[in-house]
Coordinates of C-alpha atoms in Angstrom, one line a residue:
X1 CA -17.7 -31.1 -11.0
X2 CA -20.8 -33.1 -10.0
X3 CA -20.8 -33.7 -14.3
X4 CA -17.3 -35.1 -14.4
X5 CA -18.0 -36.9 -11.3
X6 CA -20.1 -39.5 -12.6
X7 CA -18.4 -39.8 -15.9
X8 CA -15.8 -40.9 -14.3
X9 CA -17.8 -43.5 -11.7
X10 CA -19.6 -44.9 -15.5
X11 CA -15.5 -45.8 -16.3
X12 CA -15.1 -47.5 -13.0
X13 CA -18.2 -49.1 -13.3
X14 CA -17.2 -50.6 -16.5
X15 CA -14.2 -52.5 -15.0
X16 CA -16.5 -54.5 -13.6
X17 CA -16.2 -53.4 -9.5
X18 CA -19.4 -51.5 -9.3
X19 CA -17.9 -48.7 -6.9
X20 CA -15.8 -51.1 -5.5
X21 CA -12.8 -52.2 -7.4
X22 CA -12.5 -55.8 -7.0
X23 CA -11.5 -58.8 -9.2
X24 CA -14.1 -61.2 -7.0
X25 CA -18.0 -60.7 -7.7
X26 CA -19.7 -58.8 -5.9
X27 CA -22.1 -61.3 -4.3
X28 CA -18.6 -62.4 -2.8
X29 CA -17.7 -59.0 -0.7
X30 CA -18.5 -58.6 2.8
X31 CA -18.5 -55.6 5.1
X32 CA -15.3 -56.2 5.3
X33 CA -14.2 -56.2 2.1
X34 CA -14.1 -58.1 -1.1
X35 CA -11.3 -60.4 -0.5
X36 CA -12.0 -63.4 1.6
X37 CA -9.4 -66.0 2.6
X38 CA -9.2 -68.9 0.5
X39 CA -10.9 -67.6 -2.1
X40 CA -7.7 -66.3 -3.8
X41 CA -5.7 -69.4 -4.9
X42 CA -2.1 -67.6 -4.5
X43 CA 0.4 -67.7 -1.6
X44 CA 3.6 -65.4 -1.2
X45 CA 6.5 -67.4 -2.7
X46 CA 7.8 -69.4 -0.9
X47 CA 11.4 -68.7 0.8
X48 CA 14.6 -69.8 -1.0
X49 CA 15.4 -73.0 0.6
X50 CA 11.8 -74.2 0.1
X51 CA 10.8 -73.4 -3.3
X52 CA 8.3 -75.6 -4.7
X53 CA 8.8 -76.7 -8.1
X54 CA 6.7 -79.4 -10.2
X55 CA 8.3 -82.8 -11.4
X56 CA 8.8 -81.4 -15.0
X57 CA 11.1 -78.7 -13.9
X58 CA 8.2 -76.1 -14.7
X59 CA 8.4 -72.9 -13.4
X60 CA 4.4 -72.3 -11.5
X61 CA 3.4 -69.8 -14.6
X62 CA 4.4 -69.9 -17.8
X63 CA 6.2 -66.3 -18.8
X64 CA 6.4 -66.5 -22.5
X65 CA 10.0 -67.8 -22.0
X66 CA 10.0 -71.2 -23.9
X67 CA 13.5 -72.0 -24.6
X68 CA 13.6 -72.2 -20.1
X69 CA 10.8 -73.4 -18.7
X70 CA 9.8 -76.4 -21.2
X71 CA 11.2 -79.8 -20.3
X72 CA 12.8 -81.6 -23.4
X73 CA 11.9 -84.8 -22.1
X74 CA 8.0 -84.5 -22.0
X75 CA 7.3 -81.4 -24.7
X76 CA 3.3 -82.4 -25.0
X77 CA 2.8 -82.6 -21.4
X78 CA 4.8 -79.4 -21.1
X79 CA 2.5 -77.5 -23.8
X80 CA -1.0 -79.2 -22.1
X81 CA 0.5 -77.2 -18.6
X82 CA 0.9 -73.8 -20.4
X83 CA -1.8 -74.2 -22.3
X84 CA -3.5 -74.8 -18.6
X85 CA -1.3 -72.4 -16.9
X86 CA -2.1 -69.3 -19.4
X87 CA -5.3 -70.2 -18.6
X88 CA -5.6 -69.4 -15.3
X89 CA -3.3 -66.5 -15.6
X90 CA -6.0 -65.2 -18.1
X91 CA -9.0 -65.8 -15.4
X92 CA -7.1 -65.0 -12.3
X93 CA -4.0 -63.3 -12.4
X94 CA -4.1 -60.5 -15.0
X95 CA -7.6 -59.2 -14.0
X96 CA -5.7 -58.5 -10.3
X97 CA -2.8 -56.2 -12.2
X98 CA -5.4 -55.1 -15.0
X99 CA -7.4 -53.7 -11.8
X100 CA -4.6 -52.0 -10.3
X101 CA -3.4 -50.4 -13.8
X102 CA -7.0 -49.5 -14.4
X103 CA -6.9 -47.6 -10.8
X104 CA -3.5 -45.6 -11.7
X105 CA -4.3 -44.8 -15.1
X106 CA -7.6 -43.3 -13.4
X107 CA -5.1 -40.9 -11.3
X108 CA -6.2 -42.4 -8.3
X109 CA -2.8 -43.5 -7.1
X110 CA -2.8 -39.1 -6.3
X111 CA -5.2 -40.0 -3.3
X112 CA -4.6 -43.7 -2.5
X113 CA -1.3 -45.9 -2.7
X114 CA -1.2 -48.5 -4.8
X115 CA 0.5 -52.1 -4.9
X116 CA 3.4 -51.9 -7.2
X117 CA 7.1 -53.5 -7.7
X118 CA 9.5 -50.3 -7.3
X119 CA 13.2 -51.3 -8.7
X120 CA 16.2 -49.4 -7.2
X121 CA 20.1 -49.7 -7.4
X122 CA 23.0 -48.0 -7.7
X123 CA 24.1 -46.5 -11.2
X124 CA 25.7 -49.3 -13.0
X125 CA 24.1 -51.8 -10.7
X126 CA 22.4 -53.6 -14.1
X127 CA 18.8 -52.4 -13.3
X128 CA 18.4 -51.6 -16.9
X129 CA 19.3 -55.0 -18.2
X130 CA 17.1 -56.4 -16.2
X131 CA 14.1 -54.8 -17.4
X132 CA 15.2 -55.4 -20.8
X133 CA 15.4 -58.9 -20.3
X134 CA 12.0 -59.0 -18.7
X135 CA 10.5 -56.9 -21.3
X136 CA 12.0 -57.8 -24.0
X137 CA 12.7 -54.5 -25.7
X138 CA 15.8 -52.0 -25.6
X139 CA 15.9 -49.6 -23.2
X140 CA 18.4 -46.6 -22.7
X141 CA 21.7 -47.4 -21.4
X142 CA 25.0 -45.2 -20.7
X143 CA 27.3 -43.6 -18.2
X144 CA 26.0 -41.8 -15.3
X145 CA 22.0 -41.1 -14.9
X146 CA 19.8 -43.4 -17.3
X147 CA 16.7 -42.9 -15.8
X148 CA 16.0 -39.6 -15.3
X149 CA 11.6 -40.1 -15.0
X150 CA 10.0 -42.9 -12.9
X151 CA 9.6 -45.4 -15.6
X152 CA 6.2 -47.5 -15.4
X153 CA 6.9 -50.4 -17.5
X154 CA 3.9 -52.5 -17.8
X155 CA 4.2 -55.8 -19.3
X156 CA 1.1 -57.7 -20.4
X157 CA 0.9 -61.1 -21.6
X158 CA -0.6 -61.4 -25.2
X159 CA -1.6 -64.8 -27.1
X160 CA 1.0 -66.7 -28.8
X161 CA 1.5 -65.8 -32.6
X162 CA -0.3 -62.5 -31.6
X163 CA 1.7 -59.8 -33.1
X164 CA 4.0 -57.2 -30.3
X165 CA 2.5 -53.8 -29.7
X166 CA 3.6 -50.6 -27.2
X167 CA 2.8 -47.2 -26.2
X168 CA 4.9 -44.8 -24.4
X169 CA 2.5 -41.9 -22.1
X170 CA 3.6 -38.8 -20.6
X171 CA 1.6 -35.8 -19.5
X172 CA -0.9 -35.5 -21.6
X173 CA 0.7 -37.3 -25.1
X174 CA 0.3 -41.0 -25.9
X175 CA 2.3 -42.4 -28.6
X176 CA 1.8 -45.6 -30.2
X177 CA 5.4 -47.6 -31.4
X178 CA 6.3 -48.9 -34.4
X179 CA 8.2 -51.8 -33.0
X180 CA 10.6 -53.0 -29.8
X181 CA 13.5 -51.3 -31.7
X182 CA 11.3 -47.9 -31.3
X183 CA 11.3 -48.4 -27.5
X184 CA 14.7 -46.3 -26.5
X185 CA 14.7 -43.8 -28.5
X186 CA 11.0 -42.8 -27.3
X187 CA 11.7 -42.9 -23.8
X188 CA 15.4 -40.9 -24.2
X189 CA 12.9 -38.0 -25.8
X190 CA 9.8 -38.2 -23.2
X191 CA 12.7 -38.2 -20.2
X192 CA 14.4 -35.1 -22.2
X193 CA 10.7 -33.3 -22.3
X194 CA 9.7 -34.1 -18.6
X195 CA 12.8 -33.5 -17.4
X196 CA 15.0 -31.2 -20.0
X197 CA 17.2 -31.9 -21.9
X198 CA 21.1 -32.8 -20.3
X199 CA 21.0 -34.8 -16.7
X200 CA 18.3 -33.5 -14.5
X201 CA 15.7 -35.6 -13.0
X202 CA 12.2 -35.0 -12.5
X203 CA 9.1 -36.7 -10.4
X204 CA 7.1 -36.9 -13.6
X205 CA 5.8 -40.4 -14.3
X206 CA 6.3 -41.4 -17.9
X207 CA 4.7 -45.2 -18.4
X208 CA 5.7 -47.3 -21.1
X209 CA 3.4 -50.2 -21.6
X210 CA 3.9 -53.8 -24.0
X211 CA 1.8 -56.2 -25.2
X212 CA 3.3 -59.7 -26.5
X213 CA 3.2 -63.3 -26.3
X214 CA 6.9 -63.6 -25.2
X215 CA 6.5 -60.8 -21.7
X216 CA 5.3 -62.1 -18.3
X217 CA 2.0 -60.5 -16.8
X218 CA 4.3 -57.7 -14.4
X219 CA 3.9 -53.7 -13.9
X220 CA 6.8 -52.8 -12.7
X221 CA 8.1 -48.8 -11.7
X222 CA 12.1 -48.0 -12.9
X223 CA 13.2 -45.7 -10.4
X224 CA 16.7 -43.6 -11.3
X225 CA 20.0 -44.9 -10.0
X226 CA 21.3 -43.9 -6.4
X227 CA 24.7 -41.5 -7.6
X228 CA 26.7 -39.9 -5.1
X229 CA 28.7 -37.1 -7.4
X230 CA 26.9 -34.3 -9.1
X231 CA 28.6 -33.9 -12.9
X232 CA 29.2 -30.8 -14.6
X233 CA 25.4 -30.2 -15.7
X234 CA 23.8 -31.6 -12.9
X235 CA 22.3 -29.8 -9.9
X236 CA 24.5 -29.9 -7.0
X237 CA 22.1 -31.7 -4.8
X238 CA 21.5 -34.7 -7.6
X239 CA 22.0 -36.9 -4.9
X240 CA 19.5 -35.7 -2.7
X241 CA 16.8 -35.1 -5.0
X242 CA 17.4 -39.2 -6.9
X243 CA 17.2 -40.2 -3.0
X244 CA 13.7 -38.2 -2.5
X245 CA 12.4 -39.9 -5.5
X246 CA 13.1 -43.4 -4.3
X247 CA 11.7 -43.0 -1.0
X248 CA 8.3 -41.4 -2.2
X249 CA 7.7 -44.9 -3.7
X250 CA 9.2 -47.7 -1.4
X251 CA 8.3 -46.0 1.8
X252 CA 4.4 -46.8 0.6
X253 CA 3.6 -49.9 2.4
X254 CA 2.0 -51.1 -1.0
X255 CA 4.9 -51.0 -3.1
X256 CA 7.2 -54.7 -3.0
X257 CA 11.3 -53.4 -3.5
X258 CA 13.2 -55.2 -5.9
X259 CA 16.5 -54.2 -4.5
X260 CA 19.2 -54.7 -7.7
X261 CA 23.1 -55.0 -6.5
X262 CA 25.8 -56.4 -8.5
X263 CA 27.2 -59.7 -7.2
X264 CA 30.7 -58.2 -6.7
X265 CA 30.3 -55.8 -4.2
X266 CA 30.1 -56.2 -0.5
X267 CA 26.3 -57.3 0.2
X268 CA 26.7 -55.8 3.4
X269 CA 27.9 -52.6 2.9
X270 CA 25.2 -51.6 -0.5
X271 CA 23.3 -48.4 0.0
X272 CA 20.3 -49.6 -2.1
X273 CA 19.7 -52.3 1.0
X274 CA 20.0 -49.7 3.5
X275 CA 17.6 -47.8 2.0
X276 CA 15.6 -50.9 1.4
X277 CA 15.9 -51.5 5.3
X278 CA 14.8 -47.9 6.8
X279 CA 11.8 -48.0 5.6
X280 CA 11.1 -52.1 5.5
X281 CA 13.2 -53.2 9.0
X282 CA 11.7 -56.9 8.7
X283 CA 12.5 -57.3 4.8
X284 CA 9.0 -58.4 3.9
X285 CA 8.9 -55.9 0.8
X286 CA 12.1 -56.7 -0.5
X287 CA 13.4 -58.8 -2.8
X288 CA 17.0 -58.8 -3.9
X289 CA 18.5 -59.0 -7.2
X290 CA 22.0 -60.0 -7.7
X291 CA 23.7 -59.6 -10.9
X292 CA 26.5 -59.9 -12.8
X293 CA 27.5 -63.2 -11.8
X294 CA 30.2 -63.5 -14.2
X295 CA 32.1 -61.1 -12.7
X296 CA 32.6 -62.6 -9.0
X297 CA 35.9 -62.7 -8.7
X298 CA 37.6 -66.5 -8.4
X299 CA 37.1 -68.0 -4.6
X300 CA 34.3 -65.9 -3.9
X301 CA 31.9 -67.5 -5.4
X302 CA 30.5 -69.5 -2.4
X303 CA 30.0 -66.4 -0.2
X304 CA 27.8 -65.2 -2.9
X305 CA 25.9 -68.2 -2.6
X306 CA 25.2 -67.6 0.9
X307 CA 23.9 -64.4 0.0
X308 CA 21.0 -65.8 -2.5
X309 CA 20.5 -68.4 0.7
X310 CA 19.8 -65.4 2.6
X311 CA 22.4 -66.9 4.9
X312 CA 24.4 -63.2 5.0
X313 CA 21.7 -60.6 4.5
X314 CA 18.6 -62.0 5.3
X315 CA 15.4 -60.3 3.2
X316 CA 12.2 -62.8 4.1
X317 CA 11.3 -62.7 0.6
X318 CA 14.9 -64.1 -0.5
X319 CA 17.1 -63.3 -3.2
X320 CA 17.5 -64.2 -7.2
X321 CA 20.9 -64.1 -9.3
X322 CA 20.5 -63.1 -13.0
X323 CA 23.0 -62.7 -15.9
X324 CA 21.5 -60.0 -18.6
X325 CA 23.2 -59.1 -21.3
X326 CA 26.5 -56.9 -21.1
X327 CA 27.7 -54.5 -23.1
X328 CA 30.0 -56.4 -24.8
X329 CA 27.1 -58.4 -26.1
X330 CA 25.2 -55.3 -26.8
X331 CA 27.8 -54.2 -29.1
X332 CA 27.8 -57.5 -30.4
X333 CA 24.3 -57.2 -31.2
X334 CA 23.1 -60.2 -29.5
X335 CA 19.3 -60.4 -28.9
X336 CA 17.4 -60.6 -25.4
X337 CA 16.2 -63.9 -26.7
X338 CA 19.6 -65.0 -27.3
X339 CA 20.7 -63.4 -23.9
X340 CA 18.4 -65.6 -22.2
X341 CA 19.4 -68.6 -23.6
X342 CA 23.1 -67.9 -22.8
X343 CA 21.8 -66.7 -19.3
X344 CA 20.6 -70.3 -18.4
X345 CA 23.4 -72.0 -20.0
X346 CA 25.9 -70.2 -17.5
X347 CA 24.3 -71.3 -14.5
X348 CA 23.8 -74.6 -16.0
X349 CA 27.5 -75.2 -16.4
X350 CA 28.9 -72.8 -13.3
X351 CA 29.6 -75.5 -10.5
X352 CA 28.5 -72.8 -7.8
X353 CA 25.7 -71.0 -9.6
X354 CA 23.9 -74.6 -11.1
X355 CA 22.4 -74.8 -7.5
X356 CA 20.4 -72.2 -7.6
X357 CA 19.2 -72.8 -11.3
X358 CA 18.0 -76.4 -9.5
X359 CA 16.5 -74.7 -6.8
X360 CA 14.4 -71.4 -9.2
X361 CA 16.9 -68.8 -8.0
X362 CA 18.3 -67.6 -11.0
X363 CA 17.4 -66.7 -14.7
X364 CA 15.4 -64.0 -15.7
X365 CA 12.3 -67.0 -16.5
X366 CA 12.4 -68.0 -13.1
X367 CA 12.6 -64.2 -11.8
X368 CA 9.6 -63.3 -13.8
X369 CA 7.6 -65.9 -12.5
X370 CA 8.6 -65.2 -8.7
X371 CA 7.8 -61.3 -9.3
X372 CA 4.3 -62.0 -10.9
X373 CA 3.2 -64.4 -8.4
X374 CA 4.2 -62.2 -5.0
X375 CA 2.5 -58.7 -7.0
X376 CA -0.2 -60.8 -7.2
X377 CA -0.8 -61.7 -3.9
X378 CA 0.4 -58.5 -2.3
X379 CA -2.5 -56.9 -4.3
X380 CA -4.4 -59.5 -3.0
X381 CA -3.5 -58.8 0.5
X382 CA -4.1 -55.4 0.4
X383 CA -7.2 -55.5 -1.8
X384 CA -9.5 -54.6 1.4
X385 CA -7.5 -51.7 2.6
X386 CA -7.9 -50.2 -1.1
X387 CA -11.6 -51.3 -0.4
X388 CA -12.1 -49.5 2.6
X389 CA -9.9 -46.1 1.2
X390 CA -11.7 -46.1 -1.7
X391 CA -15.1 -46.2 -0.2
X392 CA -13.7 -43.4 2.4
X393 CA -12.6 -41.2 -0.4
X394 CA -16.4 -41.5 -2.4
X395 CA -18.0 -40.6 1.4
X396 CA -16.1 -37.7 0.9
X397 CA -16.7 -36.6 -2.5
X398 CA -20.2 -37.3 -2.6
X399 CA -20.5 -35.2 0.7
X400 CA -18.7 -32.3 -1.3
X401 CA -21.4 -33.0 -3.8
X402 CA -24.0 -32.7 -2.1
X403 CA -22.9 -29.5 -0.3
X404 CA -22.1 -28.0 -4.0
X405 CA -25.7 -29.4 -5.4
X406 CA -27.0 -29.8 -8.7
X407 CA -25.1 -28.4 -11.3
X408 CA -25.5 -25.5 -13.4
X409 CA -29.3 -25.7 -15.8
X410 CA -28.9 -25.1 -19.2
X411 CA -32.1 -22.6 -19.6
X412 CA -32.0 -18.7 -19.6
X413 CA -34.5 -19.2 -16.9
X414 CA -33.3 -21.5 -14.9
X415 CA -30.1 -20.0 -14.7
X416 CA -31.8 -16.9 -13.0
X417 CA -33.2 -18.7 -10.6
X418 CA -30.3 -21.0 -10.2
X419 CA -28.4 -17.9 -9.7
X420 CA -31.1 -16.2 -7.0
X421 CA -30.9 -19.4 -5.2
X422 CA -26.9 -19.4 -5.0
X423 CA -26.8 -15.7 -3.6
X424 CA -29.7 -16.5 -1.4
X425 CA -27.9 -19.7 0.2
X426 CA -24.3 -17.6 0.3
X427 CA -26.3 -14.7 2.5
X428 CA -27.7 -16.9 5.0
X429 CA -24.5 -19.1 5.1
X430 CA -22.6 -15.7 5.6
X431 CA -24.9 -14.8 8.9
X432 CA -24.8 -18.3 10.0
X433 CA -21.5 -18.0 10.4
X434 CA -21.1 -14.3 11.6
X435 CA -23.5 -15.2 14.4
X436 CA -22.0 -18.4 15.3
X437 CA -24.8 -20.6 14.3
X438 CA -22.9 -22.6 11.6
X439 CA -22.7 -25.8 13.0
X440 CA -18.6 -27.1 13.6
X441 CA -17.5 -23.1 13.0
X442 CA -14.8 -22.4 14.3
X443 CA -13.6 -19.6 16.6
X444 CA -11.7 -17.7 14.1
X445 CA -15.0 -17.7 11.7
X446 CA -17.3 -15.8 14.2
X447 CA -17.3 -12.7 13.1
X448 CA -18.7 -10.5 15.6
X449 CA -16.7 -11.8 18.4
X450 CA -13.6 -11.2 16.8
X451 CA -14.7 -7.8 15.7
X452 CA -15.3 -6.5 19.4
X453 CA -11.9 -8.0 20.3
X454 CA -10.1 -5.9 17.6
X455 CA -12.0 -3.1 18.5
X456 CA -11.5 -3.8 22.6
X457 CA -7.8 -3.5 21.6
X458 CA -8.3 -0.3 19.6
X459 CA -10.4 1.3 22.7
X460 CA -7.5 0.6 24.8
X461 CA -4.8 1.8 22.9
X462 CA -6.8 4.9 22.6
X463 CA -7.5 5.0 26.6
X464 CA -3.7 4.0 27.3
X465 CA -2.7 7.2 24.6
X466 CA -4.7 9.9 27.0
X467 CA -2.4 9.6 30.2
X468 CA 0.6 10.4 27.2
X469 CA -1.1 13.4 25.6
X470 CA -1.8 15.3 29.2
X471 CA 1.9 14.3 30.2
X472 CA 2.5 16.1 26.6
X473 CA 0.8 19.1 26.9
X474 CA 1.9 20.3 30.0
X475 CA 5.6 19.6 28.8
X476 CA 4.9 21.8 25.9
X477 CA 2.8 24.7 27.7
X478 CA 5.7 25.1 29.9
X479 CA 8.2 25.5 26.9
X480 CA 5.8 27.7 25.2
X481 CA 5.3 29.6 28.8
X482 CA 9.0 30.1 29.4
X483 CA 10.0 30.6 25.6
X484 CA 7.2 32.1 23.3
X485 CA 4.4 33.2 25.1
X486 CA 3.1 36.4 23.9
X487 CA 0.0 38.4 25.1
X488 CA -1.7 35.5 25.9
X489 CA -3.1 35.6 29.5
X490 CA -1.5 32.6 31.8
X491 CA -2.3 29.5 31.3
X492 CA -3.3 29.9 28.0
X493 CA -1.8 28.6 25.0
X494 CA -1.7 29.8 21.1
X495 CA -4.1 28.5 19.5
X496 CA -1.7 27.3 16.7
X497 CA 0.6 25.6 19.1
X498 CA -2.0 24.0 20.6
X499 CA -3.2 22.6 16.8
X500 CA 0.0 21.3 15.6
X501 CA 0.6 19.3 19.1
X502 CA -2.8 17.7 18.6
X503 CA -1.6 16.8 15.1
X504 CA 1.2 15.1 16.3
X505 CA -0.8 13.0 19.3
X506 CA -3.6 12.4 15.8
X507 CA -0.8 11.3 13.7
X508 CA 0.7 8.5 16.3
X509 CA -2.8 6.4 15.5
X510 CA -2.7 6.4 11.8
X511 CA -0.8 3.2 11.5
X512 CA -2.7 1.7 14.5
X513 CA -5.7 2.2 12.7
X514 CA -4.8 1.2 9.3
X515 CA -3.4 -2.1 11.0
X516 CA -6.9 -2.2 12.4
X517 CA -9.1 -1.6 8.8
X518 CA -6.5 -4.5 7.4
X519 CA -7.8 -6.5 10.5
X520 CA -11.0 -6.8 10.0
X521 CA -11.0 -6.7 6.2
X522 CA -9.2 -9.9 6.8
X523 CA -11.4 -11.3 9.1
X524 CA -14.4 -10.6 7.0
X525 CA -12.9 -12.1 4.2
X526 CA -11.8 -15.0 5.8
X527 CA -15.5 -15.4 6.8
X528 CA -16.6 -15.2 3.1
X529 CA -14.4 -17.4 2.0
X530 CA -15.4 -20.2 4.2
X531 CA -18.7 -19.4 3.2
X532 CA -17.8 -19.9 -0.3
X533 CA -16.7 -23.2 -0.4

């Protein structure tokens, strides 16, 4: 242990945070923390009937979606701003979700929670199509459970012309794909390993992670779809066990809830929201996703409006409509590039839905760009509380450390005396803490206190037993008297009668005293085992 423990402090180190994992240098952290206001040149987005957008029509970070967030009436200026824009994501923003990948690839989200965008729906709610329109690549679709595994998807923004490249993780195998077309058929067999083959689920994370010019800078966590009926090959409690999943993520105060409900249902009555609200009563972790636009039924279109206003359900980080590709298209074969392109041109020309194109509430571009920038500055707003955990947590372990000491020497020699030394320190720990001397011991681990009560109960069982055994014996010398005395003088019994009654009083504190042998075997072991660790 105290060999692995720097190894893995000499990979944390070379992230750049020196012990403290922070995108800011480390002549800029205080006692209380790294981040310092105004130092960090994001804000949360800002709510739906405010949102800021330039004079070009640009979107504040360019995603890698050109075809929607250029403006055809200035293209240079438009290419100078990403070419700015990419810039600063580069410098700023993708070191803030590089750290935070870093950490869970590290396994330190098993101690600490971490800032993440956790994406929950009903089945059939569209959650799919939206992460394939943000990512860009396939991903399994079908009746009934899709996503069996938390999915990690993480997206990272390459330079353009760079080529596209992906690997899928689970356990302990990392694969590398051939190409986006590879993407579903991977993650159909890592969910069938984690969680079998046929419908179950399974808490397993599998991550799936992309590197191209034409994704936005996101990590985002696919969570399975909220059912209600249990098929055929499903476990009975299906239900329960998708719901326990989905809670161990968005309960986390970390974790921002991109809620996903299709625009034709009741807003009011979704399950997904509900959940959403139990465990986030003021809506400041929750964004909503609406989709399927296309399927609003005629004259309810304004009401739906209201809802990505925030006028019906309010959520104080606001709503966003998309329209992903359906399966009619899928069939079709048309591409996510293609989808996007037909995305924008449906707002564009919907009378209702144009007004929230105008105002960055819809498309998948405009999406992207609200999810990157509010991961980005709830990791920056929670950067100090990892801080502080993190330093807590290496307190601890090197206090474990330093009660293990130095590991184990590689000479004959030293070994023997290594080993001498360890048997020495285990005795005098043991009668530390059998006397009572061990400093913060416990009740339970003083030894010889706890013996004399066990044996204080013994004596009294034994003392309590004597009153019986006279009451006995005169019971039994008067049946032997009346019934089978022999030439014995009065008041005397057979000395073989008298043996087998004393048998049977003998016999009554066998269990008793096994009970008491298992006792204190227990309570010395318990004693040694403290010791031990």
């Amino acid at each position: 242990m105290s060999k692995k423990q720097p190894k893995k402090m000499q990979v944390f180190n070379q992230l750049g945070f020196n012990s403290v994992f922070s995108p800011f240098p480390p002549s800029n952290m205080g006692p209380s923390g790294p981040y310092q206001p105004g130092q960090f040149p994001f804000q949360p987005a800002p709510a739906p009937e405010s949102t800021e957008r330039n004079p070009a029509g640009m979107s504040l970070f360019h995603q890698g979606f050109d075809s929607s967030v250029s403006s055809p009436n200035h293209p240079d200026q438009d290419n100078m701003g990403v070419t700015l824009m990419d810039k600063q994501f580069q410098e700023k923003i993708r070191p803030c979700i590089d750290l935070i990948d870093s950490l869970r690839s590290l396994g330190v989200e098993k101690d600490l929670a971490l800032p993440a965008i956790a994406v929950i729906g009903d089945q059939s709610s569209g959650k799919s199509s939206v992460l394939e329109a943000l990512s860009g690549v396939t991903l399994p679709r079908g009746v009934g459970i899709v996503t069996r595994c938390p999915l990690e998807l993480k997206l990272k923004k390459s330079a353009q012309n760079s080529l596209w490249f992906g690997t899928i993780s689970y356990r302990n195998e990392k694969i590398s794909l051939g190409g986006p077309s590879a993407v579903e058929s991977e993650v159909r067999k890592a969910q069938d390993i984690v969680a079998g083959a046929g419908k179950g689920i399974s808490h397993e994370l599998i991550t799936l992670e992309i590197v191209s010019p034409n994704v936005p800078d996101l990590t985002l966590i696919d969570l399975p779809g909220i059912t209600r009926i249990a098929l055929p090959n499903q476990p009975q409690d299906i239900g329960h066990q998708i719901k326990q999943i989905i809670r161990k993520y968005i309960t986390r105060q970390e974790t921002i809830n991109l809620a996903v409900v299709p625009s034709n249902v009741d807003i009011a009555t979704t399950e997904v929201l509900e959940m959403a609200r139990e465990v986030d009563p003021t809506g400041d972790r929750t964004i909503g996703v609406l989709t399927k636009p296309d399927l609003v039924d005629k004259g309810a279109e304004i009401e739906v409006v209201r809802v990505v206003q925030n006028r019906v359900y309010s959520l104080r980080k606001g709503y966003m409509m998309v329209k992903c590709r359906g399966q009619m298209e899928v069939q079709s074969n048309i591409s996510l590039e293609d989808a996007i392109q037909n995305e924008r041109a449906f707002f564009e020309n919907n009378e209702h839905f144009s007004v929230l194109l105008n105002r960055g509430q819809a498309t998948i571009p405009h999406l992207a760009n609200k999810l990157t920038t509010e991961l980005v500055y709830h990791i920056s707003k929670t950067l100090p509380n990892i801080d502080q955990q993190i330093r807590s947590k290496l307190r601890e372990a090197e206090e474990q450390l330093r009660q293990i000491g130095r590991g184990v020497p590689d000479t004959e020699e030293e070994k023997a005396q290594f080993m001498i030394a360890k048997i020495r320190d285990f005795d005098d720990g043991i009668m530390k803490v059998v006397n009572g001397d061990e400093e913060g011991s416990t009740e339970d681990l003083k030894l010889f206190k706890n013996l004399r009560r066990l044996f204080e109960s013994w004596e009294m069982a034994i003392k309590n037993s004597c009153a019986e055994f006279v009451s006995e014996m005169r019971e039994e010398k008067d049946v032997y008297e009346n019934q089978y005395r022999g030439r014995e003088l009065m008041g005397f019994i057979n000395y073989k009668k008298f043996e087998n009654i004393m048998r049977k009083h003998i016999m009554t504190f066998q269990e008793p005293a096994i009970q008491l042998l298992g006792e204190v075997t227990g309570t010395e072991n318990k004693v040694g085992c403290y010791n031990c660790t």
